[in-house]
Amino acid sequence: MKKTYNINKKGYYGEFGGAYIPEMLYPNVEELRQNYLKIMAEPSFKEEFDHLLKDYVGRPSPLYFAKRLSEKYNTKIYLKREDLNHTGAHKVNNTIGQILMAQRLGKTRIIAETGAGQHGVATATVCALMGLKCIVYMGEIDIARQAPNVARMKMLGAEVRPALSGSRTLKDATNEAIRDWINNPVDTHYIIGSVVGPHPYPDMVARFQAIVSEEIQWQLKDKEGTTKPDYVIACVGGGSNAAGAFYHYLDDTDVKLIAVEAAGKGIHSGESAATSVLGKEGIIHGSKTLLMQTNDGQITEPYSISAGLDYPGVGPMHAHLYTSGRAEFISITDDEAMTAGLELSQLEGIIPAIETSHSLAIFNQKKFKENDIVVINLSGRGDKDLQNYIDYFKL
Amino acid sequence: MNRIQQKLKEDKKLLSIYFSAGYPNLNDTVSIIQNLEKSGVDMIEIGLPFSDPLADGPTIQASSTQALKNGMTTEILFNQLKDIRKSVSIPLIIMGYFNPILQYGVEAFCKTCQEIGIDGLIIPDLPVDVYNEQYKATFEKHGLINVFLITPQTSVDRINFIDSISNGFIYMVSSASVTGSNSGFGDEQTAYFKRISDMHLKNPQIVGFGISNNETFTQATQHAKGAIIGSAFIKHLSQFGVSKISDFVNTILR
């Protein structure tokens, strides 16, 4: 059999993945596992998904040749403009898919977790669109840090519930959402925001995000006469934008994949989110993957200036891409990312999300050849991060 | 015969108590166990604290977090328990999430449990099929009974499968909830307890989640072999301390 970096029948990427969940969650997750591929293959599902991506989200997102950036680094750089999607990031691709899934499963109540609030906003948006009840769990600390996104969710009709347990950030918001699902097993669908969680979530979310690499293929064909770039680069927290950008290239080793993680204040500073370097194999949120933890198996709190990258684990697909060597993993510090974000703003007139700024910082660490085609997934826009940029650059 | 199996043969309804090891104080573990045995409890679940206890409500989360703050680790717990069999004969179960056990090493964890005299394990996030394929032989080699959970949503086929790979009791979760929620059982729960009881499984059932007093204990054990109390016990422990454990047990078994 041909070697694959995609998921196997049992829900694993290599040795990573699976569904390590309490029995209370089994019926929900099993219902989803048995149905998700069938539902996604239904013509009516595809039609509605494609229609909403086109007319509501605004797809296809452009594949933009970044001329001045390319000149500066003497290579060919294309930006996949997920920042131009409705709600400002790639997150909405997944929430559109999952809300249609939830409807077909007969669910009437939607829950989600959010860190910075991007996934929460994308979920609240599709719930408003479909008229479904929406509850978003958000760490108490994040609620204080991300007031504009909290307001957006409320304006969209969602209820934002503070996660008061543990470290009161993303991982705890995820725990609270899972507990809610345990308490409401029949009417509720849990829209997970990244390629994390128990099988089939990592695979389902990757499939909804796969539209990103599907478009890159034909867009690049138009511009360069080939579907294959030399490199695809994306930042990784949980890993959903990277999963989407890598998806159709996973098994095509002509295309090199680079995942960029947040080093925070430095990998060994004690304030970092570079899971591939600092993590060990373990179980988080129902998935076997690499995660940051103590020797005793307690999950630790990561740090990054970017709220979208400070997850203590990483999706099982990426854990496998890392350990198998299929993807190269690079860590970028807060300072490198912020500088790269400013540079893109001033060279191309695009203010990126700080998450995305991490991928853009790669050009100072890695040299590319003059005729290399390098595609960077510009996963989100920087509006939500303005206050951070203001504070950092004293604007 | 394993102490759990022995206990299950007794002609009485069993009371099992859960507590988080390392709470309220790091070194309370042994005296809590001794006091519980003295008070007439039938079985004890020693909670191995975890940073992210997905299936637990606020009370157990808080006790678990405090236990970790107090410095509890797997190593320390094993150390505290190393002479426990010199003073108690009650069946002892360790209940914990899978990640700390995985980091300790499943084989090493089971081996240490056996040396100490632990009788069984409850690992809520270790899936039935993973256990069956990868770990069953290890558990059995070390004489450990693994206890699985079922819920009102668990299908009949799955209950039968769980029954077939269990050799102690089945942990019957009373309702769709995390620990510590609800108070009192309605007709729905009673019907569910009876439905399971009528399946005549080879393993007896012990009810957990939502049992907090004599009334709920009596209701839960009408159709089941026993019941487990966690959150309500921890609340009592927080308020009145280790020396008043028998007061709590007396209100349940009065």
XYZ file of C-alpha atoms in Angstrom:
649
model
C 0.000 0.000 0.000
C 1.180 3.512 -0.792
C 2.410 5.432 2.233
C -0.115 8.029 3.314
C 0.003 10.942 5.673
C -3.751 11.041 5.790
C -5.941 9.374 8.380
C -6.377 5.585 8.477
C -9.586 3.621 8.927
C -9.253 3.488 12.692
C -8.920 7.229 13.025
C -5.157 7.498 13.419
C -2.410 9.396 11.648
C 0.443 6.969 12.226
C 0.278 6.443 15.972
C -1.557 9.709 16.661
C -5.272 10.405 16.908
C -7.977 8.004 18.068
C -10.833 8.846 20.398
C -9.758 8.812 24.046
C -13.057 9.938 25.470
C -15.160 9.092 28.486
C -18.037 6.719 27.763
C -20.484 9.594 28.285
C -19.260 11.123 25.023
C -19.158 7.891 23.075
C -22.700 8.014 21.612
C -22.226 11.588 20.320
C -18.826 10.982 18.826
C -19.848 7.611 17.415
C -22.937 9.122 15.787
C -20.718 11.665 14.109
C -18.109 9.077 13.123
C -20.677 6.868 11.479
C -22.283 9.692 9.547
C -19.796 12.417 8.682
C -18.396 10.963 5.467
C -21.815 9.854 4.257
C -23.284 13.297 4.888
C -20.348 15.095 3.279
C -20.771 12.947 0.188
C -24.462 13.804 -0.251
C -24.996 15.973 -3.347
C -27.315 18.312 -1.425
C -24.669 18.824 1.246
C -21.960 19.583 -1.296
C -24.221 21.955 -3.143
C -25.160 23.918 -0.033
C -21.576 23.956 1.258
C -20.210 25.208 -2.077
C -22.950 27.771 -2.397
C -22.331 29.234 1.065
C -18.564 29.264 0.589
C -19.040 31.181 -2.631
C -21.798 33.652 -1.865
C -21.556 34.000 1.896
C -17.867 33.526 2.669
C -16.659 35.017 -0.606
C -14.631 32.096 -1.979
C -12.475 31.418 -3.818
C -10.056 33.509 -1.822
C -7.397 35.029 -4.093
C -3.956 33.539 -4.513
C -1.987 36.745 -4.622
C 1.555 37.101 -5.967
C 3.324 39.291 -3.399
C 5.641 41.188 -5.704
C 7.506 43.427 -3.286
C 7.869 40.720 -0.657
C 9.168 38.380 -3.369
C 11.700 40.975 -4.526
C 12.933 41.506 -1.018
C 13.547 37.804 -0.367
C 14.445 36.933 -3.933
C 11.954 34.136 -4.408
C 8.370 33.769 -5.666
C 5.926 34.269 -2.831
C 2.191 33.717 -3.183
C -0.244 34.560 -0.406
C -3.433 32.546 -0.056
C -5.810 35.253 1.092
C -7.934 33.522 3.755
C -7.923 36.881 5.520
C -10.444 38.098 2.940
C -13.062 35.559 3.998
C -16.170 36.742 5.799
C -15.314 37.034 9.523
C -11.674 37.539 8.644
C -10.011 34.146 8.735
C -10.045 30.546 7.516
C -12.092 29.494 10.558
C -15.407 30.054 8.793
C -14.748 27.267 6.230
C -15.047 24.780 9.070
C -17.990 26.363 10.859
C -20.025 26.463 7.642
C -19.322 22.774 7.110
C -20.107 21.827 10.684
C -23.337 23.800 10.939
C -24.616 21.958 7.856
C -23.479 18.715 9.459
C -25.287 19.588 12.699
C -28.508 20.343 10.825
C -28.395 17.031 9.030
C -27.823 15.235 12.320
C -30.954 16.911 13.650
C -29.150 18.988 16.283
C -30.728 22.205 17.520
C -28.152 23.546 19.944
C -24.560 24.455 19.094
C -21.621 24.751 21.457
C -18.070 25.834 20.719
C -14.839 26.763 22.465
C -12.777 29.776 21.596
C -9.424 31.232 22.572
C -8.965 34.609 20.924
C -12.568 34.587 19.817
C -12.093 34.001 16.076
C -13.613 30.544 16.086
C -16.290 31.763 18.487
C -17.224 34.559 16.109
C -17.216 32.199 13.113
C -19.494 29.817 15.024
C -21.825 32.571 16.246
C -22.025 33.792 12.651
C -23.174 30.494 11.164
C -25.590 29.929 14.044
C -27.166 33.300 13.290
C -27.270 32.337 9.632
C -29.130 29.118 10.399
C -31.137 30.326 13.373
C -29.609 27.876 15.840
C -28.957 28.455 19.527
C -25.265 29.103 20.167
C -23.206 28.887 23.341
C -19.509 29.724 23.210
C -17.157 28.789 26.043
C -14.274 31.163 26.525
C -11.671 31.309 29.276
C -12.322 34.063 31.788
C -8.879 35.516 31.093
C -9.453 35.499 27.324
C -12.813 37.231 27.767
C -10.997 40.083 29.448
C -8.260 40.162 26.767
C -10.549 39.964 23.725
C -13.436 42.302 24.470
C -14.252 43.210 20.825
C -14.733 39.566 19.821
C -16.893 38.951 22.897
C -19.058 41.861 21.796
C -19.235 40.512 18.233
C -20.419 37.118 19.455
C -23.073 38.725 21.636
C -24.222 40.932 18.789
C -24.575 37.794 16.659
C -26.892 36.373 19.292
C -24.541 33.916 20.971
C -24.221 33.384 24.686
C -20.612 33.622 25.864
C -19.983 31.499 28.942
C -16.793 32.052 30.914
C -14.618 29.006 31.635
C -13.635 29.468 35.257
C -11.660 26.265 35.783
C -7.929 25.561 35.530
C -5.931 28.260 33.784
C -9.109 29.928 32.420
C -7.886 29.986 28.800
C -8.445 27.969 25.600
C -7.715 24.527 26.996
C -10.179 25.103 29.830
C -12.799 26.525 27.482
C -12.431 23.274 25.523
C -12.853 21.245 28.725
C -16.011 23.192 29.552
C -17.442 22.681 26.060
C -16.779 18.946 26.369
C -18.507 18.902 29.777
C -21.472 20.724 28.257
C -21.657 18.043 25.572
C -21.593 15.328 28.229
C -24.509 17.078 29.950
C -26.440 17.558 26.679
C -25.833 14.446 24.598
C -28.960 14.435 22.486
C -29.778 17.856 21.026
C -26.304 19.405 20.904
C -23.517 19.481 18.332
C -20.050 20.578 19.380
C -18.289 22.622 16.685
C -14.603 22.145 17.453
C -12.517 24.917 15.912
C -9.379 23.074 14.943
C -8.035 19.703 13.779
C -7.985 18.512 17.384
C -10.272 16.447 19.599
C -11.405 12.851 19.234
C -11.705 11.146 15.851
C -13.513 12.050 13.573
C -13.004 15.740 14.391
C -9.416 16.124 13.136
C -10.343 14.508 9.837
C -13.683 16.275 9.461
C -12.223 19.716 10.160
C -9.293 19.009 7.803
C -11.747 18.072 5.058
C -13.714 21.291 5.523
C -10.482 23.296 5.426
C -9.177 21.317 2.418
C -10.858 23.857 0.146
C -7.764 26.006 0.743
C -5.326 23.647 -0.983
C -7.926 22.625 -3.549
C -8.060 26.247 -4.693
C -4.283 26.693 -4.493
C -3.921 23.852 -6.981
C -6.003 25.398 -9.755
C -5.059 28.971 -8.981
C -1.377 28.138 -9.234
C -2.004 26.224 -12.438
C -3.466 29.426 -13.903
C -0.552 31.559 -12.769
C 2.449 29.268 -12.986
C 1.299 26.387 -15.148
C 1.704 23.888 -12.316
C -0.531 22.738 -9.491
C 2.490 22.151 -7.290
C 4.319 24.830 -5.371
C 7.783 23.992 -4.042
C 6.725 24.930 -0.525
C 3.498 25.376 1.374
C 3.884 27.262 4.632
C 1.350 27.731 7.410
C 1.308 28.567 11.090
C 0.201 25.874 13.536
C -1.574 26.184 16.867
C -4.083 23.363 16.812
C -3.360 23.300 13.092
C -6.548 23.844 11.106
C -5.274 26.382 8.586
C -2.156 24.289 8.021
C -4.275 21.160 7.603
C -6.291 22.941 4.928
C -3.266 24.309 3.095
C -1.413 20.973 3.240
C -4.371 18.659 2.616
C -4.123 17.994 -1.133
C -0.329 17.914 -0.971
C 0.022 15.535 1.986
C 1.045 12.544 -0.110
C 2.849 14.486 -2.835
C 6.379 14.709 -1.537
C 7.445 16.987 -4.414
C 5.751 19.686 -2.379
C 7.595 20.534 0.817
C 5.459 21.404 3.824
C 6.533 23.818 6.530
C 4.631 24.265 9.777
C 5.450 27.352 11.810
C 4.958 27.223 15.555
C 4.995 30.004 18.131
C 8.206 30.055 20.150
C 6.765 32.798 22.362
C 9.601 34.464 24.242
C 11.983 31.705 23.115
C 11.692 27.928 23.041
C 13.467 27.411 26.335
C 12.195 30.541 28.041
C 9.397 28.702 29.809
C 6.990 30.912 27.862
C 6.492 29.163 24.559
C 3.942 27.236 22.520
C 6.340 25.241 20.321
C 4.619 21.911 20.882
C 6.698 19.868 18.438
C 9.884 20.740 20.311
C 8.542 20.915 23.860
C 5.755 18.353 23.663
C 5.679 14.646 24.394
C 3.214 12.031 23.275
C 0.090 12.031 25.396
C -3.653 12.533 25.453
C -5.377 15.897 25.252
C -9.052 16.555 24.556
C -9.620 13.008 23.392
C -6.708 12.722 21.000
C -3.324 11.022 21.241
C -0.828 13.587 20.046
C 2.162 15.667 21.058
C 1.426 17.963 23.959
C 3.160 20.143 26.479
C 3.013 18.503 29.882
C 4.916 17.885 33.083
C 6.851 14.641 33.601
C 3.844 13.553 35.627
C 1.427 13.956 32.718
C -0.254 17.185 33.820
C -1.002 19.449 30.863
C 0.856 22.757 31.039
C -0.111 26.211 29.891
C 1.613 27.443 26.735
C 2.416 31.044 25.910
C 2.438 33.061 22.697
C 1.699 36.695 21.931
C -0.826 35.233 19.510
C -3.898 33.876 21.250
C -4.605 31.574 18.292
C -1.343 29.661 18.655
C -1.173 29.084 22.401
C -2.667 25.602 22.515
C -0.697 23.027 24.549
C -1.263 20.301 21.960
C -1.251 20.070 18.200
C -3.599 18.176 15.888
C -2.678 14.494 15.431
C -2.111 15.010 11.694
C 0.648 17.484 12.496
C 2.130 15.307 15.243
C 2.507 12.647 12.574
C 3.865 15.071 9.955
C 6.472 16.102 12.518
C 7.595 12.703 13.781
C 7.609 11.200 10.283
C 9.649 14.105 8.965
C 7.101 14.824 6.209
C 6.835 18.458 7.303
C 9.543 20.719 8.573
C 8.681 22.506 11.817
C 10.093 25.946 12.514
C 9.547 28.085 15.603
C 9.215 31.837 15.505
C 9.376 34.149 18.528
C 6.935 36.926 19.383
C 9.437 39.560 18.284
C 10.172 37.920 14.920
C 6.456 37.556 14.246
C 5.589 41.140 15.123
C 8.383 42.459 12.902
C 7.200 40.303 10.005
C 3.633 41.527 10.478
C 4.776 45.116 10.212
C 6.896 44.284 7.171
C 3.988 42.717 5.269
C 1.798 45.703 6.125
C 4.320 48.108 4.654
C 5.476 46.047 1.661
C 2.103 44.756 0.512
C -0.543 46.814 2.259
C -1.886 43.775 4.112
C -2.108 43.760 7.900
C -1.985 40.091 8.906
C -3.247 38.381 12.057
C -0.384 37.796 14.493
C -0.825 34.040 13.990
C -0.110 34.509 10.291
C 2.775 36.860 11.018
C 4.605 33.852 12.423
C 4.631 32.170 9.002
C 5.786 35.375 7.346
C 8.786 35.567 9.666
C 10.199 32.430 8.090
C 12.150 34.368 5.440
C 14.664 35.510 8.008
C 15.306 31.914 9.079
C 15.215 30.047 5.836
C 16.501 30.964 2.363
C 14.593 29.958 -0.745
C 15.833 29.735 -4.326
C 15.017 32.446 -6.809
C 12.560 30.337 -8.789
C 11.054 28.459 -5.845
C 7.303 28.878 -5.668
C 6.439 29.492 -2.029
C 2.802 29.597 -0.967
C 1.993 31.029 2.434
C -1.448 30.578 3.891
C -2.451 34.055 5.004
C -4.859 32.601 7.526
C -6.342 35.763 8.998
C -6.452 39.522 8.987
C -4.969 41.698 11.694
C -7.961 43.811 12.713
C -8.470 41.781 15.859
C -4.807 42.289 16.771
C -4.604 46.042 16.354
C -4.370 46.680 20.073
C -1.463 44.217 20.297
C 0.312 45.879 17.384
C -0.363 49.312 18.914
C 1.080 48.253 22.259
C 4.069 46.522 20.691
C 5.100 49.223 18.233
C 3.813 52.146 20.328
C 1.785 53.268 17.312
C -9.674 -13.917 44.445
C -9.416 -10.195 44.013
C -10.785 -8.149 46.963
C -13.320 -6.450 44.697
C -14.732 -9.770 43.512
C -14.852 -10.987 47.102
C -16.707 -7.874 48.215
C -19.219 -8.149 45.374
C -20.208 -11.594 46.662
C -21.383 -10.176 49.989
C -25.120 -10.117 50.418
C -25.510 -6.363 50.896
C -25.692 -3.087 49.025
C -22.224 -1.620 48.705
C -21.154 1.930 49.429
C -18.093 3.106 47.583
C -16.480 6.483 48.261
C -14.326 8.541 45.905
C -11.848 11.166 47.030
C -9.088 13.127 45.305
C -5.709 12.059 46.628
C -3.759 15.016 47.989
C -6.840 16.922 49.099
C -7.508 18.716 51.422
C -3.837 18.222 52.394
C -1.097 16.423 50.515
C -0.623 13.779 53.186
C -4.264 13.035 54.080
C -4.457 10.028 51.745
C -3.738 7.262 54.248
C -5.861 8.650 57.065
C -8.816 9.199 54.718
C -8.605 5.564 53.633
C -8.315 4.311 57.208
C -11.224 6.447 58.370
C -13.418 5.338 55.487
C -12.765 1.696 56.261
C -13.458 2.206 59.953
C -16.713 3.987 59.143
C -18.083 0.949 57.321
C -17.543 1.916 53.704
C -17.219 -1.087 51.366
C -14.885 0.164 48.653
C -12.680 3.182 48.032
C -11.787 5.001 44.835
C -8.587 6.940 45.158
C -8.615 9.790 42.646
C -5.302 10.410 40.921
C -5.543 14.144 40.237
C -5.335 15.469 36.691
C -5.069 19.000 35.312
C -7.922 18.509 32.837
C -10.596 16.199 34.285
C -13.103 16.198 31.416
C -15.787 14.085 33.037
C -15.842 15.907 36.337
C -17.964 18.734 37.637
C -16.776 21.723 39.673
C -16.325 19.979 43.044
C -13.967 17.263 41.850
C -12.206 19.680 39.488
C -11.507 22.012 42.389
C -10.260 19.230 44.682
C -8.106 17.892 41.877
C -6.600 21.314 41.166
C -5.936 21.868 44.870
C -4.316 18.427 45.162
C -1.948 19.298 42.309
C -1.173 22.644 43.963
C -0.417 20.719 47.147
C 2.205 18.883 45.123
C 0.527 15.541 44.462
C 2.148 13.366 41.782
C 1.770 9.730 40.785
C 5.092 8.932 42.465
C 4.079 10.617 45.725
C 0.708 8.842 45.762
C 2.389 5.467 45.312
C 4.789 6.322 48.104
C 1.960 7.267 50.440
C 0.232 3.995 49.666
C 3.197 1.663 49.872
C 2.334 0.304 53.338
C -1.424 0.724 53.077
C -2.088 -3.017 53.143
C -0.566 -3.218 56.636
C -3.491 -1.229 57.966
C -6.526 -1.758 55.720
C -8.134 -4.686 53.894
C -10.871 -2.772 52.053
C -10.905 -3.017 48.211
C -8.951 -0.098 46.736
C -9.417 1.278 43.252
C -7.394 4.030 41.616
C -9.470 6.307 39.427
C -7.597 8.592 37.105
C -7.372 9.945 33.596
C -5.218 8.148 31.077
C -2.489 10.703 30.394
C -0.713 10.584 33.785
C -0.835 6.775 33.631
C 0.554 6.796 30.087
C 3.423 9.048 31.166
C 4.219 6.791 34.132
C 4.118 3.836 31.755
C 1.072 1.556 31.746
C 3.080 -1.571 32.573
C 5.027 0.152 35.377
C 1.814 1.677 36.723
C 0.075 -1.696 36.862
C 3.102 -3.345 38.426
C 3.290 -0.758 41.209
C -0.440 -1.062 41.818
C -0.028 -4.786 42.252
C 2.888 -4.375 44.663
C 0.863 -1.947 46.772
C -2.254 -4.075 46.757
C -4.505 -1.973 44.540
C -7.397 -4.080 43.264
C -8.695 -2.206 40.272
C -8.550 0.827 38.041
C -11.141 3.178 36.596
C -9.803 5.219 33.676
C -12.736 7.106 32.160
C -10.917 8.202 29.004
C -9.289 4.879 28.168
C -11.545 3.591 25.393
C -12.950 0.102 25.642
C -11.420 -1.079 22.355
C -7.964 0.346 23.092
C -8.009 -1.382 26.480
C -9.142 -4.627 24.937
C -6.521 -4.616 22.191
C -3.526 -3.113 23.958
C -3.763 -3.261 27.732
C -6.073 -6.049 28.903
C -3.276 -8.594 29.168
C -1.132 -6.212 31.228
C -3.942 -5.417 33.651
C -4.746 -9.078 34.091
C -1.108 -10.066 34.567
C -1.006 -7.696 37.536
C -4.314 -8.854 38.963
C -6.081 -5.570 38.301
C -9.757 -5.316 37.554
C -10.587 -2.622 35.021
C -13.954 -0.980 35.490
C -15.880 0.448 32.530
C -18.604 3.041 32.514
C -22.002 2.812 30.875
C -24.556 5.615 30.546
C -28.276 5.843 29.717
C -27.195 6.356 26.081
C -25.013 3.241 25.865
C -26.459 0.764 23.378
C -27.430 -2.761 24.362
C -24.737 -4.260 22.099
C -22.085 -2.126 23.649
C -23.244 -2.945 27.185
C -23.012 -6.632 26.330
C -19.514 -6.156 24.913
C -18.403 -4.213 27.997
C -19.878 -6.931 30.199
C -17.961 -9.573 28.251
C -14.569 -7.952 28.863
C -15.229 -6.917 32.481
C -14.440 -9.082 35.483
C -15.567 -7.008 38.439
C -18.417 -4.576 38.212
C -19.859 -2.118 35.738
C -19.878 1.543 36.678
C -23.374 2.712 35.801
C -23.386 6.485 35.275
C -26.786 7.627 36.553
C -27.575 10.245 33.939
C -26.065 12.245 31.116
C -23.901 14.492 33.217
C -20.501 15.203 34.659
C -19.902 14.352 38.312
C -21.600 16.344 41.035
C -24.619 17.540 39.068
C -28.300 16.855 39.790
C -29.879 16.020 43.058
C -32.288 13.181 43.337
C -33.357 10.606 40.773
C -36.580 10.646 38.809
C -38.581 7.908 37.140
C -36.315 8.082 34.121
C -33.245 7.036 36.114
C -35.087 4.363 38.046
C -36.348 2.901 34.788
C -32.816 2.919 33.398
C -31.394 1.195 36.510
C -34.111 -1.439 36.218
C -33.593 -1.895 32.475
C -29.901 -2.650 33.050
C -30.648 -4.871 36.014
C -33.074 -6.847 33.847
C -30.298 -7.557 31.346
C -28.856 -9.983 33.951
C -25.276 -9.156 33.076
C -22.498 -11.298 34.472
C -21.013 -8.256 36.218
C -23.018 -6.469 38.911
C -23.624 -2.740 38.508
C -22.601 0.040 40.809
C -24.219 3.419 40.251
C -22.219 6.628 40.229
C -22.809 10.359 39.596
C -25.553 12.225 41.399
C -25.604 10.225 44.674
C -25.271 12.507 47.636
C -27.341 11.273 50.592
C -29.259 8.377 52.097
C -32.241 8.958 49.812
C -30.313 8.858 46.540
C -28.191 5.957 47.811
C -31.330 3.960 48.542
C -32.887 4.818 45.171
C -29.713 3.967 43.273
C -29.234 0.623 44.974
C -32.829 -0.525 44.556
C -31.848 -2.104 41.241
C -28.075 -2.111 41.579
C -25.430 -3.747 43.732
C -24.093 -0.507 45.106
C -23.420 3.160 44.654
C -20.467 5.507 44.544
C -20.340 8.919 46.185
C -17.689 11.470 45.189
C -18.586 15.145 45.097
C -20.842 15.073 48.178
C -18.102 13.372 50.183
C -15.489 15.881 49.030
C -17.770 18.760 50.018
C -18.150 17.226 53.469
C -14.416 16.715 53.717
C -13.762 20.349 52.777
C -16.149 21.568 55.405
C -15.589 19.218 58.329
C -12.206 17.591 57.745
C -10.829 14.068 57.944
C -11.836 13.499 61.587
C -15.561 13.779 60.740
C -15.609 11.207 57.926
C -17.706 8.760 59.953
C -20.429 11.404 60.382
C -20.828 11.556 56.626
C -20.830 7.803 56.154
C -23.397 7.426 58.944
C -25.827 9.760 57.215
C -25.656 7.587 54.091
C -25.878 4.191 55.768
C -28.181 5.162 58.643
